[in-house]
Coordinates of C-alpha atoms and ligand atoms in Angstrom, one line a residue:
M1 CA 0.0 0.0 0.0
T2 CA 1.2 3.5 -0.8
S3 CA 1.8 5.6 2.3
K4 CA -0.5 8.6 2.7
F5 CA 0.3 11.9 4.5
A6 CA -1.8 15.0 5.0
V7 CA -0.9 18.6 5.7
I8 CA -3.6 21.0 6.9
L9 CA -2.7 24.7 6.5
A10 CA -3.9 26.6 9.5
A11 CA -1.3 29.3 10.4
G12 CA -3.0 32.4 8.9
Q13 CA -4.6 35.1 11.0
G14 CA -7.5 35.5 8.6
T15 CA -7.3 39.3 8.2
R16 CA -10.5 39.5 6.2
M17 CA -12.5 38.0 9.0
K18 CA -11.7 41.2 11.1
S19 CA -11.8 39.1 14.2
K20 CA -9.9 38.4 17.4
L21 CA -10.5 34.8 16.9
Y22 CA -8.2 33.1 14.4
K23 CA -9.9 32.2 11.2
V24 CA -9.7 28.5 11.3
L25 CA -11.2 28.4 14.8
H26 CA -14.4 30.1 13.7
P27 CA -17.2 27.5 14.2
V28 CA -19.4 26.1 11.5
C29 CA -22.4 24.3 12.9
G30 CA -20.7 23.9 16.3
K31 CA -17.2 22.8 15.3
A32 CA -14.1 24.9 14.4
M33 CA -13.5 25.0 10.6
V34 CA -10.1 23.3 11.0
E35 CA -11.7 20.5 13.1
H36 CA -14.1 19.8 10.3
V37 CA -11.2 19.4 7.9
L38 CA -9.3 17.1 10.3
T39 CA -12.4 15.0 11.0
Q40 CA -12.8 14.3 7.3
I41 CA -9.1 13.5 6.8
E42 CA -9.3 11.1 9.7
Q43 CA -11.9 9.0 7.7
I44 CA -9.0 8.1 5.4
K45 CA -6.2 5.9 6.7
M46 CA -3.3 8.3 6.9
D47 CA 0.2 7.4 8.0
E48 CA 0.8 11.0 9.3
I49 CA -1.3 14.2 9.6
V50 CA 0.6 17.5 10.1
T51 CA -1.2 20.7 10.9
V52 CA 0.8 23.9 10.2
I53 CA 0.0 26.4 12.9
G54 CA 1.2 30.0 13.6
H55 CA -1.4 32.6 14.6
G56 CA -3.2 31.3 17.6
A57 CA -1.1 28.2 17.6
E58 CA -1.8 27.3 21.2
L59 CA -5.6 27.6 20.7
V60 CA -5.5 25.5 17.6
K61 CA -3.5 22.8 19.5
E62 CA -6.0 22.9 22.3
R63 CA -8.7 22.2 19.9
L64 CA -7.1 19.4 17.8
V65 CA -5.0 17.9 20.6
N66 CA -3.1 14.8 19.7
R67 CA -5.2 14.0 16.7
T68 CA -2.5 15.5 14.5
D69 CA 1.2 16.4 14.6
Y70 CA 2.1 20.1 14.3
A71 CA 4.6 22.2 12.4
Y72 CA 5.1 25.8 13.5
Q73 CA 5.2 28.6 10.9
E74 CA 6.6 31.6 12.7
E75 CA 5.9 34.1 9.9
Q76 CA 3.1 33.7 7.5
L77 CA 5.0 34.1 4.2
G78 CA 2.5 32.2 2.1
T79 CA 0.9 28.8 1.6
G80 CA 4.1 27.4 0.0
H81 CA 6.2 28.5 2.9
A82 CA 3.6 27.0 5.2
V83 CA 3.9 23.5 3.7
L84 CA 7.7 23.8 3.8
Q85 CA 7.4 23.9 7.6
A86 CA 6.2 20.3 7.5
E87 CA 9.4 19.2 5.8
K88 CA 11.1 18.1 9.0
L89 CA 8.3 15.6 9.6
L90 CA 7.7 14.4 6.1
K91 CA 10.7 14.7 3.9
N92 CA 12.4 11.6 2.6
K93 CA 9.2 9.7 2.8
D94 CA 7.8 7.8 -0.1
G95 CA 4.1 8.3 -0.6
L96 CA 1.3 10.7 -1.4
T97 CA 0.6 13.9 0.4
L98 CA -2.8 15.5 0.6
I99 CA -2.9 19.2 1.3
V100 CA -6.0 21.0 2.5
C101 CA -6.6 24.5 3.8
G102 CA -8.0 24.9 7.3
D103 CA -10.6 27.3 6.0
T104 CA -12.5 25.0 3.7
P105 CA -14.8 23.2 6.2
L106 CA -17.2 21.5 3.7
F107 CA -14.9 19.1 2.0
T108 CA -15.8 15.4 2.5
A109 CA -13.5 12.4 2.8
Q110 CA -15.3 11.0 -0.3
T111 CA -13.8 13.8 -2.4
F112 CA -10.3 13.4 -1.0
T113 CA -10.5 9.6 -1.8
E114 CA -11.6 10.5 -5.4
L115 CA -8.7 12.8 -5.7
F116 CA -6.2 10.2 -4.6
A117 CA -7.6 7.7 -7.1
Y118 CA -7.5 10.2 -9.9
H119 CA -3.9 11.2 -9.1
E120 CA -2.8 7.5 -9.1
Q121 CA -4.7 6.7 -12.2
K122 CA -3.0 9.7 -14.0
G123 CA 0.5 8.7 -12.7
A124 CA 0.8 12.4 -11.8
A125 CA 3.4 14.1 -9.5
A126 CA 0.8 16.7 -8.6
T127 CA -3.0 16.8 -8.9
V128 CA -5.0 19.9 -8.0
L129 CA -8.6 19.6 -7.0
T130 CA -10.6 22.1 -9.0
A131 CA -14.2 23.3 -9.3
E132 CA -16.3 25.4 -11.7
A133 CA -17.2 28.5 -9.7
P134 CA -20.3 30.6 -10.4
N135 CA -18.3 33.6 -9.1
P136 CA -14.6 32.8 -9.3
F137 CA -13.5 36.2 -7.8
G138 CA -10.8 35.7 -5.1
Y139 CA -9.8 32.2 -6.0
G140 CA -6.7 31.0 -7.9
R141 CA -7.6 30.2 -11.5
I142 CA -6.6 27.0 -13.4
V143 CA -4.8 27.8 -16.6
R144 CA -5.0 25.0 -19.1
N145 CA -3.3 24.9 -22.5
N146 CA -5.3 24.3 -25.7
L147 CA -5.1 20.5 -25.2
G148 CA -6.8 21.0 -21.8
I149 CA -3.7 20.2 -19.9
V150 CA -3.0 22.2 -16.7
E151 CA -0.2 24.7 -17.1
K152 CA -0.3 26.6 -13.9
I153 CA -2.5 28.3 -11.2
V154 CA -2.7 32.1 -11.1
E155 CA -3.9 34.0 -8.1
Q156 CA -6.7 36.5 -8.4
K157 CA -4.3 39.4 -7.7
D158 CA -1.7 38.2 -10.2
A159 CA -4.2 37.3 -13.0
S160 CA -4.4 39.0 -16.4
E161 CA -7.8 40.1 -17.7
T162 CA -8.1 37.0 -19.7
E163 CA -7.1 34.8 -16.8
K164 CA -9.7 36.5 -14.6
K165 CA -12.4 35.2 -17.0
I166 CA -11.5 31.6 -16.2
S167 CA -14.2 30.0 -14.0
E168 CA -12.3 26.9 -13.1
V169 CA -10.8 27.6 -9.7
N170 CA -8.2 26.1 -7.3
T171 CA -10.1 24.6 -4.3
G172 CA -6.9 24.7 -2.3
V173 CA -6.7 20.9 -2.1
Y174 CA -3.9 19.0 -3.7
C175 CA -2.4 15.6 -3.9
F176 CA 1.4 15.4 -4.4
N177 CA 4.0 12.8 -4.8
N178 CA 5.6 13.6 -1.4
R179 CA 9.3 13.7 -2.6
D180 CA 8.4 15.9 -5.6
L181 CA 6.5 18.3 -3.4
F182 CA 9.4 19.1 -1.1
S183 CA 12.0 19.3 -3.8
A184 CA 9.8 21.8 -5.8
L185 CA 8.9 23.8 -2.7
H186 CA 12.6 24.9 -2.4
L187 CA 12.3 26.5 -5.8
I188 CA 9.3 28.7 -5.4
K189 CA 9.9 32.5 -5.2
N190 CA 7.9 35.3 -3.9
D191 CA 8.0 37.6 -6.9
N192 CA 4.2 38.2 -7.1
V193 CA 1.8 41.0 -6.2
Q194 CA 1.4 39.7 -2.6
G195 CA 5.1 39.0 -2.1
E196 CA 4.2 35.5 -0.8
Y197 CA 5.6 32.0 -1.4
Y198 CA 2.6 30.4 -3.2
L199 CA 2.1 26.7 -2.9
T200 CA 0.3 27.0 -6.3
D201 CA 3.6 27.7 -8.0
V202 CA 4.7 24.2 -7.4
M203 CA 2.4 23.0 -10.1
E204 CA 4.2 25.1 -12.8
I205 CA 7.6 24.1 -11.4
L206 CA 6.8 20.4 -11.6
K207 CA 5.3 20.7 -15.0
K208 CA 8.4 22.5 -16.3
S209 CA 10.7 19.8 -14.9
G210 CA 8.8 17.3 -17.1
K211 CA 6.5 15.8 -14.4
V212 CA 2.9 15.0 -15.0
V213 CA 0.6 17.6 -13.5
A214 CA -3.1 16.9 -13.4
A215 CA -6.4 18.6 -12.3
Y216 CA -9.4 16.7 -11.0
K217 CA -12.6 18.7 -11.3
M218 CA -15.2 18.0 -8.6
K219 CA -18.8 18.5 -9.4
N220 CA -20.1 20.3 -6.4
F221 CA -18.5 23.7 -6.0
D222 CA -20.3 24.4 -2.8
E223 CA -18.3 21.7 -1.0
S224 CA -15.1 23.4 -1.9
M225 CA -15.9 26.9 -0.7
G226 CA -13.2 28.7 1.3
V227 CA -14.1 31.0 4.1
N228 CA -12.2 34.3 4.1
D229 CA -14.8 36.7 5.5
R230 CA -18.0 36.6 7.6
I231 CA -20.2 36.6 4.6
A232 CA -18.6 33.3 3.4
L233 CA -18.8 32.0 7.0
A234 CA -22.6 32.5 7.1
K235 CA -22.8 30.7 3.7
A236 CA -20.7 27.8 4.9
N237 CA -22.9 27.5 8.0
K238 CA -26.0 27.4 5.8
L239 CA -24.6 24.8 3.5
M240 CA -23.4 22.6 6.4
R241 CA -26.7 23.0 8.2
Q242 CA -28.5 21.8 5.1
R243 CA -26.2 18.8 4.9
I244 CA -26.8 18.0 8.6
N245 CA -30.6 18.4 8.4
E246 CA -30.9 16.3 5.3
E247 CA -28.9 13.5 7.1
H248 CA -31.3 13.6 10.0
M249 CA -34.4 13.6 7.8
R250 CA -33.0 10.6 5.9
N251 CA -32.6 8.8 9.2
G252 CA -36.2 9.3 10.1
V253 CA -36.4 12.6 12.0
T254 CA -39.1 15.0 11.1
L255 CA -37.9 18.6 10.7
V256 CA -41.1 20.7 10.2
D257 CA -39.1 23.5 8.6
P258 CA -35.4 22.6 7.9
Q259 CA -34.7 26.1 6.8
T260 CA -35.1 27.4 10.4
T261 CA -33.8 24.4 12.3
Y262 CA -30.2 24.7 13.6
I263 CA -28.5 21.5 14.5
D264 CA -24.8 21.2 15.4
I265 CA -22.8 18.5 13.6
D266 CA -22.3 16.2 16.6
V267 CA -26.0 16.2 17.7
K268 CA -27.7 12.8 17.6
I269 CA -31.5 12.4 17.2
G270 CA -33.6 9.2 17.3
K271 CA -36.2 8.1 14.8
D272 CA -39.7 9.6 14.7
T273 CA -38.7 12.6 16.8
V274 CA -40.4 15.8 15.6
I275 CA -38.5 19.1 15.6
E276 CA -40.5 22.3 15.2
P277 CA -39.3 25.5 13.6
G278 CA -36.8 27.8 15.3
V279 CA -35.2 24.9 17.3
V280 CA -31.5 25.2 18.1
L281 CA -29.7 22.0 19.1
K282 CA -26.1 22.5 20.1
G283 CA -22.9 20.7 21.2
E284 CA -23.1 17.1 22.2
T285 CA -26.8 17.0 22.6
I286 CA -28.4 13.5 22.2
I287 CA -32.2 13.1 21.7
G288 CA -34.0 9.8 21.7
E289 CA -36.8 8.4 19.6
D290 CA -40.4 9.7 19.5
C291 CA -39.6 13.0 21.2
F292 CA -41.3 16.3 20.4
I293 CA -39.1 19.4 20.5
G294 CA -41.4 22.4 20.3
A295 CA -40.8 25.6 18.4
H296 CA -38.0 27.9 19.7
S297 CA -36.4 25.5 22.1
E298 CA -32.7 25.7 22.6
I299 CA -30.9 22.6 23.8
C300 CA -27.2 22.5 24.5
D301 CA -25.0 19.5 25.6
T302 CA -28.1 17.7 27.0
Q303 CA -29.2 14.1 26.9
I304 CA -32.8 13.4 26.3
A305 CA -34.2 9.9 26.4
S306 CA -37.2 8.7 24.2
N307 CA -40.8 10.0 24.4
V308 CA -39.8 13.3 25.9
K309 CA -41.6 16.5 25.2
V310 CA -39.9 19.9 25.3
T311 CA -42.0 23.0 24.7
A312 CA -40.3 26.3 24.1
S313 CA -37.6 25.8 26.7
F314 CA -33.9 26.3 27.3
L315 CA -31.8 23.3 28.3
E316 CA -28.1 23.2 29.0
D317 CA -25.9 20.4 30.2
A318 CA -28.9 18.5 31.6
I319 CA -30.5 15.1 31.4
M320 CA -34.2 14.3 30.8
E321 CA -35.3 10.6 31.3
K322 CA -37.9 8.9 29.2
G323 CA -41.5 10.1 29.2
S324 CA -40.6 13.4 30.9
N325 CA -41.8 16.8 29.7
I326 CA -40.9 20.4 30.2
G327 CA -42.3 23.8 29.4
P328 CA -43.3 26.2 28.0
Y329 CA -40.6 28.7 29.1
S330 CA -38.6 26.6 31.5
H331 CA -34.9 26.4 32.0
L332 CA -32.7 23.4 32.9
R333 CA -29.3 24.5 34.0
P334 CA -26.1 22.4 34.3
A335 CA -26.5 19.1 36.2
A336 CA -30.3 19.2 36.2
H337 CA -31.4 15.6 36.1
V338 CA -35.1 15.1 35.3
G339 CA -36.3 11.6 36.0
E340 CA -38.7 9.3 34.2
N341 CA -42.2 10.7 33.5
V342 CA -41.5 13.8 35.5
H343 CA -43.5 16.9 34.6
I344 CA -41.8 20.2 34.7
G345 CA -44.3 22.9 33.8
N346 CA -43.8 26.6 32.9
F347 CA -41.4 29.1 34.3
V348 CA -39.4 26.6 36.3
E349 CA -35.7 26.8 36.7
I350 CA -33.7 23.7 37.8
K351 CA -30.0 23.6 38.6
K352 CA -27.9 20.8 39.9
A353 CA -30.8 18.8 41.1
E354 CA -32.2 15.3 40.8
I355 CA -35.9 15.0 40.2
G356 CA -37.2 11.5 40.9
K357 CA -39.7 9.5 38.8
N358 CA -43.3 10.8 38.4
T359 CA -42.6 14.0 40.4
K360 CA -44.3 17.2 39.3
V361 CA -42.9 20.7 39.4
G362 CA -45.7 22.5 37.7
H363 CA -45.1 26.3 37.8
L364 CA -43.0 29.2 38.7
T365 CA -40.5 27.3 40.8
Y366 CA -36.7 27.4 41.5
V367 CA -35.1 24.1 42.3
G368 CA -31.3 24.4 43.0
D369 CA -28.9 22.0 44.8
A370 CA -31.5 19.4 45.7
T371 CA -32.5 15.8 45.5
L372 CA -36.2 15.1 45.1
G373 CA -37.6 11.6 45.3
E374 CA -40.4 10.0 43.4
E375 CA -44.1 11.0 43.2
I376 CA -43.6 14.3 44.8
N377 CA -45.8 17.3 44.1
V378 CA -44.0 20.7 44.3
G379 CA -46.6 23.5 44.4
C380 CA -46.5 26.7 42.4
G381 CA -44.0 29.3 43.3
T382 CA -41.8 27.2 45.5
V383 CA -38.2 28.3 46.1
F384 CA -35.4 26.0 47.1
V385 CA -33.4 28.6 49.0
N386 CA -29.9 27.2 48.4
Y387 CA -27.6 30.2 48.8
D388 CA -26.7 32.1 52.0
G389 CA -24.6 34.6 50.2
I390 CA -21.4 32.7 50.7
N391 CA -22.1 29.0 50.3
K392 CA -24.6 26.7 48.5
H393 CA -26.5 24.2 50.6
H394 CA -28.5 21.1 49.7
T395 CA -32.1 20.1 50.2
N396 CA -33.5 16.5 50.2
V397 CA -37.2 15.8 49.7
G398 CA -38.4 12.2 50.1
D399 CA -40.8 10.2 48.0
Y400 CA -44.5 11.0 48.0
S401 CA -44.1 14.3 49.8
F402 CA -46.1 17.3 49.1
I403 CA -44.7 20.8 49.0
G404 CA -47.5 23.4 49.2
S405 CA -47.4 26.4 46.9
G406 CA -45.4 29.5 47.8
S407 CA -43.0 27.7 50.1
N408 CA -39.4 28.6 50.8
L409 CA -37.3 25.6 51.7
I410 CA -34.2 27.0 53.3
A411 CA -31.2 24.7 52.9
P412 CA -29.5 22.7 54.3
L413 CA -32.8 20.8 54.8
N414 CA -34.1 17.3 54.9
I415 CA -37.8 16.7 54.2
A416 CA -38.5 13.0 54.7
D417 CA -40.8 10.8 52.5
H418 CA -44.5 11.0 53.0
A419 CA -44.1 14.5 54.5
Y420 CA -46.2 17.6 54.0
V421 CA -45.3 21.2 53.8
A422 CA -48.2 23.6 54.1
A423 CA -48.5 26.3 51.5
G424 CA -46.8 29.6 52.2
S425 CA -44.4 28.1 54.7
T426 CA -40.8 29.1 55.2
I427 CA -39.2 25.9 56.3
T428 CA -35.9 26.0 58.2
N429 CA -36.0 22.8 60.1
N430 CA -36.1 19.2 58.9
V431 CA -39.5 17.5 58.5
D432 CA -40.0 13.9 59.5
S433 CA -41.9 11.2 57.7
H434 CA -45.7 11.5 57.9
D435 CA -45.5 14.9 59.5
M436 CA -46.8 18.2 58.3
A437 CA -44.8 21.4 58.6
I438 CA -46.5 24.7 58.7
A439 CA -44.5 27.9 59.2
R440 CA -46.4 31.1 58.6
G441 CA -48.1 33.9 60.5
R442 CA -51.7 33.0 61.5
Q443 CA -54.4 34.9 59.7
V444 CA -56.1 37.8 61.5
N445 CA -59.4 39.3 60.1
K446 CA -60.0 43.0 61.0
K447 CA -63.7 43.8 61.1
G448 CA -64.9 46.8 58.9
Y449 CA -61.4 47.8 57.9
F450 CA -62.4 48.4 54.3
D451 CA -64.4 51.5 55.1
R452 CA -61.5 53.0 56.9
Y453 CA -58.1 54.3 55.8
P454 CA -56.4 54.0 53.3
V455 CA -59.1 52.7 50.8
A456 CA -61.8 55.1 52.0
K457 CA -59.2 57.9 52.1
A458 CA -58.3 57.3 48.4
A459 CA -62.0 57.4 47.4
E460 CA -62.4 60.7 49.2
I461 CA -59.4 62.3 47.3
S462 CA -60.7 61.0 43.9
Q463 CA -64.1 62.4 44.7
K464 CA -62.6 65.9 45.4
N465 CA -60.7 65.8 42.0
T466 CA -63.9 65.0 40.1
N467 CA -65.6 68.0 41.8
K468 CA -62.8 70.4 40.7
K469 CA -63.4 69.5 37.0
Ligands
UD1_501 C1 -5.7 29.9 -1.5 C2 -5.0 29.6 -2.9 C3 -6.0 29.9 -4.0 C4 -7.2 29.0 -3.8 C5 -7.9 29.3 -2.4 C6 -9.0 28.2 -2.1 C7 -2.6 30.0 -2.6 C8 -1.5 31.0 -2.9 N1 -3.8 30.4 -3.0 O1 -6.0 31.3 -1.5 O2 -5.4 29.5 -5.2 O3 -8.2 29.3 -4.8 O4 -6.9 29.1 -1.4 O5 -9.6 28.5 -1.0 O6 -2.3 29.0 -2.1 N2 -1.9 29.8 5.5 C9 -0.8 29.5 6.3 N3 0.3 30.2 6.2 C10 0.5 31.2 5.3 C11 -0.6 31.6 4.5 C12 -1.8 30.8 4.6 O7 -0.9 28.5 7.1 O8 1.6 31.8 5.3 C13 -3.1 29.0 5.6 C14 -4.3 29.9 6.1 O9 -4.5 29.8 7.5 C15 -5.5 29.2 5.3 C16 -4.9 28.6 4.1 O10 -3.5 28.6 4.3 O11 -6.1 28.2 6.1 C17 -5.2 29.4 2.8 O12 -4.7 30.7 3.0 P1 -5.6 32.0 2.4 O13 -4.8 33.2 2.8 O14 -7.0 31.9 2.9 O15 -5.5 31.7 0.9 P2 -6.5 32.2 -0.3 O16 -6.2 33.6 -0.6 O17 -7.9 31.8 0.1
CA502 CA1 -8.9 31.0 1.9

């Protein structure tokens, strides 16, 4: 088997992005552009993958960790100079080298495989992957002679008027005979408009030295798009989103309106789940089968089992077990664990809390730092008072207990199973099993008070004002 190597170019700042974040780290559907590239390359068996880093090197490394080796490009002197930095790791090796830019997030492993096959079939020293661009502005152009054979690649800024009319562009992906690549790289010069060492010049150098240089034209231009500014970034996101959404629909997920459904690349969704418009599913979210995710819900890094219903709610870093439901307008914060068949109603916030099977938290309630058992009813407007201004404290509520509406449960607190808290209570002491706790002022009714101050007084003033008019 021929050895295969890959080089990812990711050292540029990305000036045209006008961003503090290095270009290749800008996310497309939840994953940095350069990570998309690496993930696709990993689908092919490679003997070595080298990523050339420079601007934001540490941050790129943090993202790609040990999935690749690294070559450091101190000064960004051009794409040719960038590849040369990988020489220490790759030179004197026999095999084929795939080069991909870190700012082309839509390429698929399938296309890379086709490029390798074409390259080998042509017996070429270098094969550039090209595409027919509807608007070629900004891309390097493929100059072919009258026999259709590739002569060279000219950059936009160096192109003559005739060359600018060429619509076949360089996608920035190449396959090289590894030894030919590194010997030619030493010959490139920077005598061009940008004063850079262009990788693209290697094609002409190899051609002139009598080697076979080929071009493989891919059918789908969209897949090759390079992201240089925020307009292209939005477009890449849209194309990736479409690809992701179609994949889910093919797998049996209903997206009521795919145009307005935003699903990150690593999200997993089970069959027969229905996703309504305006839903955003982010990060490592996993959703089971037969779920309903209602309009305008946002779910991030959350695990949802099957038969779960989420209505217009915001979930982050949480878990919902099967048959549970939430919303509208509720919020699961990190480490909220909603048990089987639990009902969480509207305007409820849950943070770092376990809610046992069949328990109901219906309305306007805050549950933080708590463990709730099974079959509990938490009344409307209950507050788990977990914070004393310095520390957070825990509350336990046992199975089958009943928490009356408008209660404040001041942690640390243990409410046993089969216990009862009367509505409107502020509970500071533990409650034992089968007991009821009631902690509120007793009601006093004042006879005839309505006719006295201040209601009567207000009526008097309003009467005076009417008389004045
Ligand atoms: C490049 C190609 C162009 C092609 C286009 C496809 C060259 C000279 N031009 O142009 O023919 O049509 O890609 O998208 O190769 N980089 C480095 N170090 C450097 C310079 C760049 O690592 O010194 C990296 C960048 O981080 C980026 C990639 O190389 O990921 C491409 O650089 P960029 O400046 O975007 O090249 P383009 O102008 O798009
Ligand atoms: Ca680019």
